[in-house]
Short mmCIF file of C-alpha atoms in Angstrom, two decimals:
data_model
loop_
_atom_site.label_atom_id
_atom_site.label_comp_id
_atom_site.label_asym_id
_atom_site.label_seq_id
_atom_site.Cartn_x
_atom_site.Cartn_y
_atom_site.Cartn_z
CA MET A 1 -18.07 -103.08 -99.38
CA ARG A 2 -14.62 -102.42 -100.87
CA ALA A 3 -11.54 -104.54 -100.25
CA GLN A 4 -8.06 -103.61 -101.45
CA ARG A 5 -4.76 -105.45 -101.79
CA GLY A 6 -1.99 -103.44 -103.36
CA PHE A 7 -3.20 -101.88 -106.60
CA LEU A 8 -6.32 -104.07 -106.92
CA VAL A 9 -9.70 -103.07 -105.49
CA TYR A 10 -12.81 -105.25 -105.29
CA ASP A 11 -16.28 -103.78 -104.84
CA SER A 12 -18.46 -106.62 -103.55
CA VAL A 13 -21.68 -104.64 -103.97
CA ARG A 14 -21.13 -104.24 -107.72
CA ASP A 15 -19.01 -107.41 -108.00
CA ARG A 16 -16.41 -105.36 -109.83
CA TYR A 17 -12.62 -105.10 -109.79
CA GLU A 18 -10.65 -101.96 -110.57
CA ILE A 19 -7.07 -100.69 -110.54
CA ASP A 20 -6.09 -97.99 -108.05
CA TYR A 21 -4.11 -95.33 -109.98
CA ARG A 22 -2.62 -94.11 -106.70
CA GLN A 23 -0.78 -97.45 -106.42
CA THR A 24 0.19 -97.88 -110.09
CA MET A 25 -0.08 -95.79 -113.23
CA SER A 26 0.08 -98.86 -115.49
CA ILE A 27 -3.71 -98.86 -115.68
CA LEU A 28 -4.07 -100.28 -119.17
CA VAL A 29 -1.68 -103.20 -118.78
CA ASN A 30 -3.09 -104.14 -115.39
CA GLU A 31 -6.72 -103.85 -116.53
CA LEU A 32 -6.07 -106.13 -119.52
CA LEU A 33 -4.20 -108.62 -117.36
CA LEU A 34 -7.07 -108.49 -114.87
CA GLU A 35 -9.57 -109.35 -117.62
CA LEU A 36 -7.45 -112.31 -118.73
CA LEU A 37 -7.00 -113.54 -115.15
CA LEU A 38 -10.74 -113.39 -114.49
CA GLU A 39 -11.22 -115.68 -117.49
CA THR A 40 -8.95 -118.27 -115.83
CA ARG A 41 -11.03 -118.64 -112.67
CA GLY A 42 -12.15 -122.09 -113.81
CA TYR A 43 -8.55 -123.28 -113.38
CA LEU A 44 -8.22 -121.94 -109.82
CA LYS A 45 -8.78 -124.76 -107.35
CA GLY A 46 -7.41 -126.75 -104.42
CA ARG A 47 -4.07 -125.59 -103.05
CA LEU A 48 -2.57 -122.59 -104.87
CA LEU A 49 0.98 -121.26 -104.97
CA ASP A 50 1.40 -117.56 -105.79
CA VAL A 51 5.02 -117.19 -106.97
CA GLY A 52 6.32 -113.64 -106.56
CA CYS A 53 3.09 -112.62 -104.87
CA GLY A 54 4.06 -109.01 -104.06
CA LYS A 55 1.24 -107.46 -102.04
CA ARG A 56 -0.95 -110.40 -103.14
CA PRO A 57 -3.48 -108.36 -105.14
CA TYR A 58 -4.88 -111.36 -106.97
CA ALA A 59 -5.84 -113.03 -103.71
CA LEU A 60 -9.00 -110.94 -104.12
CA ILE A 61 -9.75 -113.26 -107.04
CA TYR A 62 -8.34 -116.64 -106.06
CA ASP A 63 -9.25 -116.68 -102.36
CA ARG A 64 -12.88 -117.34 -103.34
CA CYS A 65 -11.90 -120.23 -105.62
CA VAL A 66 -9.23 -122.23 -103.79
CA ASP A 67 -9.01 -124.09 -100.49
CA THR A 68 -5.65 -122.66 -99.37
CA SER A 69 -2.91 -120.48 -100.82
CA VAL A 70 0.80 -119.88 -100.24
CA GLY A 71 2.70 -116.80 -101.41
CA THR A 72 6.44 -116.47 -102.03
CA GLU A 73 8.59 -113.40 -102.61
CA VAL A 74 12.24 -112.37 -102.78
CA VAL A 75 13.88 -110.22 -100.14
CA PHE A 76 14.61 -107.37 -102.59
CA SER A 77 11.05 -107.14 -103.93
CA PRO A 78 10.01 -103.50 -104.53
CA HIS A 79 6.53 -104.50 -103.37
CA GLY A 80 7.72 -105.59 -99.94
CA THR A 81 7.49 -109.00 -98.33
CA SER A 82 4.80 -108.53 -95.68
CA ALA A 83 2.18 -110.46 -97.68
CA ALA A 84 4.47 -113.42 -98.42
CA ASP A 85 4.46 -116.66 -96.47
CA LEU A 86 7.99 -117.60 -97.58
CA ILE A 87 11.02 -115.65 -98.77
CA CYS A 88 12.76 -117.64 -101.50
CA PHE A 89 13.83 -117.57 -105.13
CA ALA A 90 11.47 -118.93 -107.78
CA GLU A 91 14.33 -121.14 -109.01
CA ASP A 92 14.41 -123.00 -105.69
CA LEU A 93 10.96 -123.33 -104.16
CA PRO A 94 11.20 -125.24 -100.85
CA PHE A 95 8.24 -127.60 -101.24
CA PRO A 96 7.98 -131.37 -101.83
CA ASP A 97 6.95 -132.63 -105.27
CA GLN A 98 3.33 -132.42 -106.47
CA GLN A 99 2.05 -130.12 -103.72
CA PHE A 100 -0.16 -127.70 -105.65
CA ASP A 101 -3.26 -127.87 -107.83
CA THR A 102 -2.69 -124.38 -109.23
CA ILE A 103 0.38 -122.17 -109.58
CA LEU A 104 0.03 -118.47 -110.33
CA CYS A 105 3.05 -116.54 -111.59
CA THR A 106 2.24 -113.02 -112.81
CA GLU A 107 4.91 -110.67 -114.19
CA VAL A 108 7.67 -112.58 -112.41
CA LEU A 109 9.53 -114.73 -114.95
CA GLU A 110 11.32 -111.74 -116.51
CA HIS A 111 12.83 -110.95 -113.09
CA THR A 112 14.32 -114.41 -112.52
CA ARG A 113 17.93 -115.25 -113.38
CA GLN A 114 17.11 -118.79 -114.55
CA PRO A 115 13.63 -118.90 -116.12
CA VAL A 116 14.14 -122.44 -117.45
CA GLN A 117 14.81 -123.66 -113.91
CA VAL A 118 11.72 -121.79 -112.69
CA MET A 119 9.55 -123.65 -115.18
CA HIS A 120 11.00 -126.99 -114.09
CA GLU A 121 10.29 -126.09 -110.46
CA VAL A 122 6.71 -125.25 -111.37
CA ALA A 123 6.31 -128.57 -113.19
CA ARG A 124 7.78 -130.42 -110.21
CA LEU A 125 5.40 -128.80 -107.74
CA LEU A 126 2.20 -129.21 -109.76
CA LYS A 127 0.01 -132.22 -109.12
CA PRO A 128 -0.86 -134.28 -112.20
CA GLY A 129 -3.68 -132.44 -113.93
CA GLY A 130 -2.76 -129.19 -112.15
CA HIS A 131 -2.56 -125.84 -113.93
CA LEU A 132 -0.02 -123.06 -114.31
CA ILE A 133 -1.29 -119.52 -114.99
CA LEU A 134 1.60 -117.29 -115.99
CA SER A 135 1.92 -113.79 -117.44
CA VAL A 136 4.93 -111.91 -118.79
CA PRO A 137 5.62 -108.60 -120.53
CA PHE A 138 6.95 -108.51 -124.08
CA ILE A 139 7.23 -105.00 -125.55
CA TYR A 140 7.52 -103.12 -122.30
CA PRO A 141 10.19 -100.83 -120.80
CA ILE A 142 12.77 -102.02 -118.30
CA HIS A 143 11.30 -101.99 -114.82
CA GLU A 144 12.39 -102.99 -111.32
CA ALA A 145 16.01 -102.56 -112.45
CA PRO A 146 18.50 -104.10 -112.07
CA HIS A 147 16.36 -107.23 -111.72
CA ASP A 148 14.80 -107.20 -115.20
CA TYR A 149 16.51 -109.79 -117.38
CA TRP A 150 14.27 -111.22 -120.10
CA ARG A 151 11.40 -110.79 -122.55
CA PHE A 152 9.42 -113.78 -123.89
CA THR A 153 7.46 -114.29 -127.09
CA ALA A 154 4.45 -116.58 -127.30
CA HIS A 155 6.69 -119.10 -129.06
CA GLY A 156 9.25 -118.84 -126.26
CA LEU A 157 6.57 -119.55 -123.66
CA ALA A 158 5.43 -122.60 -125.64
CA ALA A 159 9.01 -123.89 -125.79
CA LEU A 160 9.50 -123.38 -122.04
CA CYS A 161 6.35 -125.41 -121.39
CA ARG A 162 7.41 -128.26 -123.66
CA ASP A 163 10.87 -128.43 -122.14
CA ALA A 164 9.39 -128.55 -118.63
CA GLY A 165 6.96 -131.32 -119.58
CA LEU A 166 3.84 -129.13 -119.43
CA GLU A 167 0.99 -129.07 -121.92
CA LEU A 168 0.27 -125.57 -123.22
CA LEU A 169 -3.48 -124.92 -123.30
CA TYR A 170 -3.42 -121.39 -124.72
CA VAL A 171 -1.56 -118.09 -124.89
CA ALA A 172 -3.53 -114.81 -124.91
CA THR A 173 -2.09 -111.45 -125.92
CA LYS A 174 -2.17 -108.72 -123.31
CA GLY A 175 -3.09 -105.98 -125.76
CA GLY A 176 -2.06 -105.57 -129.38
CA VAL A 177 -0.65 -102.72 -131.45
CA VAL A 178 -2.79 -99.85 -130.11
CA VAL A 179 -2.34 -100.88 -126.48
CA THR A 180 1.41 -101.27 -126.91
CA MET A 181 1.77 -97.80 -128.44
CA LEU A 182 -0.32 -96.26 -125.64
CA VAL A 183 1.74 -98.03 -122.99
CA LEU A 184 5.02 -96.89 -124.54
CA ALA A 185 3.77 -93.30 -124.87
CA HIS A 186 2.69 -93.34 -121.24
CA ASN A 187 6.06 -94.61 -120.07
CA ILE A 188 7.89 -91.98 -122.13
CA ALA A 189 5.72 -89.26 -120.55
CA VAL A 190 6.44 -90.54 -117.04
CA ARG A 191 10.18 -90.70 -117.66
CA ALA A 192 10.18 -87.22 -119.20
CA MET A 193 8.51 -85.93 -116.05
CA ASN A 194 11.10 -87.73 -113.98
CA VAL A 195 13.90 -85.94 -115.86
CA ALA A 196 12.12 -82.59 -115.50
CA SER A 197 11.64 -83.18 -111.78
CA LYS A 198 15.35 -83.85 -111.34
CA LEU A 199 16.34 -80.77 -113.33
CA LEU A 200 13.93 -78.62 -111.31
CA ARG A 201 14.88 -80.40 -108.07
CA LEU A 202 11.25 -81.15 -107.29
CA ASP A 203 10.51 -83.36 -104.29
CA PRO A 204 8.35 -85.37 -104.62
CA PRO A 205 8.68 -85.81 -108.42
CA LEU A 206 5.82 -84.55 -110.56
CA TYR A 207 4.43 -88.00 -111.34
CA HIS A 208 4.04 -88.74 -107.60
CA ARG A 209 1.53 -85.93 -107.23
CA PRO A 210 -2.12 -87.13 -107.29
CA SER A 211 -3.34 -84.55 -109.82
CA VAL A 212 -0.50 -85.33 -112.24
CA ARG A 213 -1.00 -89.08 -111.87
CA TRP A 214 -4.70 -88.63 -112.59
CA LEU A 215 -3.95 -86.66 -115.78
CA LEU A 216 -1.35 -89.17 -116.97
CA CYS A 217 -3.86 -92.01 -116.60
CA GLN A 218 -6.59 -90.30 -118.64
CA PRO A 219 -5.61 -91.69 -122.10
CA GLN A 220 -5.57 -95.22 -120.68
CA TRP A 221 -8.97 -94.82 -119.04
CA TRP A 222 -10.48 -93.35 -122.22
CA TYR A 223 -9.15 -96.24 -124.30
CA LEU A 224 -10.65 -98.77 -121.88
CA LYS A 225 -14.02 -96.97 -121.84
CA LEU A 226 -14.15 -96.72 -125.62
CA SER A 227 -13.16 -100.35 -126.24
CA ARG A 228 -15.70 -101.64 -123.70
CA ARG A 229 -18.51 -99.53 -125.14
CA LEU A 230 -17.72 -100.74 -128.65
CA ARG A 231 -17.79 -104.36 -127.48
CA ALA A 232 -21.11 -103.77 -125.71
CA LEU A 233 -22.51 -102.07 -128.84
CA PHE A 234 -21.51 -104.98 -131.09
CA SER A 235 -22.99 -107.41 -128.58
CA ARG A 236 -26.36 -105.59 -128.68
CA LEU A 237 -26.40 -105.20 -132.46
CA ASP A 238 -25.32 -108.77 -133.09
CA PRO A 239 -26.49 -110.93 -130.14
CA GLN A 240 -26.08 -114.18 -132.06
CA GLN A 241 -22.55 -113.20 -133.15
CA GLY A 242 -23.36 -114.06 -136.76
CA ILE A 243 -22.12 -110.83 -138.34
CA THR A 244 -19.22 -110.64 -135.92
CA LYS A 245 -18.08 -114.16 -136.76
CA ARG A 246 -18.31 -113.54 -140.53
CA LEU A 247 -16.36 -110.30 -140.17
CA SER A 248 -13.81 -112.07 -137.99
CA ARG A 249 -13.34 -114.81 -140.59
CA LEU A 250 -12.83 -112.17 -143.27
CA LEU A 251 -10.31 -110.15 -141.27
CA TYR A 252 -8.45 -113.18 -139.99
CA ARG A 253 -8.40 -115.03 -143.33
CA ASN A 254 -4.62 -115.09 -143.32
CA ASN A 255 -4.28 -114.56 -139.59
CA ALA A 256 -2.84 -111.15 -140.46
CA LEU A 257 -4.29 -109.24 -137.51
CA ASP A 258 -3.39 -111.97 -135.06
CA GLU A 259 0.18 -112.00 -136.36
CA VAL A 260 0.46 -108.21 -135.98
CA ASN A 261 -0.87 -108.30 -132.42
CA GLN A 262 1.50 -111.14 -131.53
CA TRP A 263 4.36 -109.18 -133.08
CA LEU A 264 3.60 -105.97 -131.19
CA ALA A 265 1.97 -107.20 -127.97
CA CYS A 266 2.89 -105.60 -124.67
CA GLY A 267 2.61 -108.99 -122.98
CA TYR A 268 1.08 -112.45 -122.79
CA LEU A 269 -0.84 -114.67 -120.42
CA MET A 270 -0.64 -118.43 -120.78
CA VAL A 271 -2.36 -121.39 -119.19
CA ALA A 272 -0.57 -124.75 -119.11
CA ARG A 273 -1.38 -128.12 -117.57
CA LYS A 274 0.73 -130.90 -116.10
CA PRO A 275 -0.28 -134.14 -117.82
CA ALA A 276 -2.35 -136.41 -115.63
CA THR A 277 -0.21 -139.40 -116.59
CA GLY A 278 3.20 -140.04 -118.02
#
């Protein structure tokens, strides 16, 4: 059985999630974010707040982990407001203190006018010991204009957490150098088609046509297939991870690769916790 919310599809027979290219052409970014979010399922519990929920695609993940959930959205959201329980700004969330065990905020902070205030609101609403799961873009084109205001580094996210009184557990990169270059190339291709469509007065634009969308997504799908097959191959060849760990230590001796990926990441996902005391 298949269930779909927005761009996210869940196949319960295969227990597998996938991105619907007919809803979004940002396959690579969304697939990598999906992988990172699936790794955070251990933090999903109790009462959850989905800030900037859009069409609530990630409810397909968290609904099976939490007791209840609440979604908020802004009135000008390009994703609509039909899936939201409340219409409000993330800077002013109308809930009493310490109401939520988990707060999810994916690809929202860059669209808020006062991100520092948003982080303080999140800290206020979390119960002691509760978790924030937040993702942002970094090297990524302007989107949802004119409501695209900021880009955050991993260091910026850490500072926002500290200033809000949250304990940063980890920050994961949402793709490194190769992914970022593919994402930028894809966006350039889409915008070039948009210009061509306007010059040729095509309606709908070329990139809205299913066959064109399918072709534009091919490089992203091939990258995902190749990277997953390579990971599976290494897992079979080195089940105890001995060779992989030694190679990793060699390559990361000076943290060079990690620094490059941080420098040229298309985005980040972080998990933070509100201290249980203090």
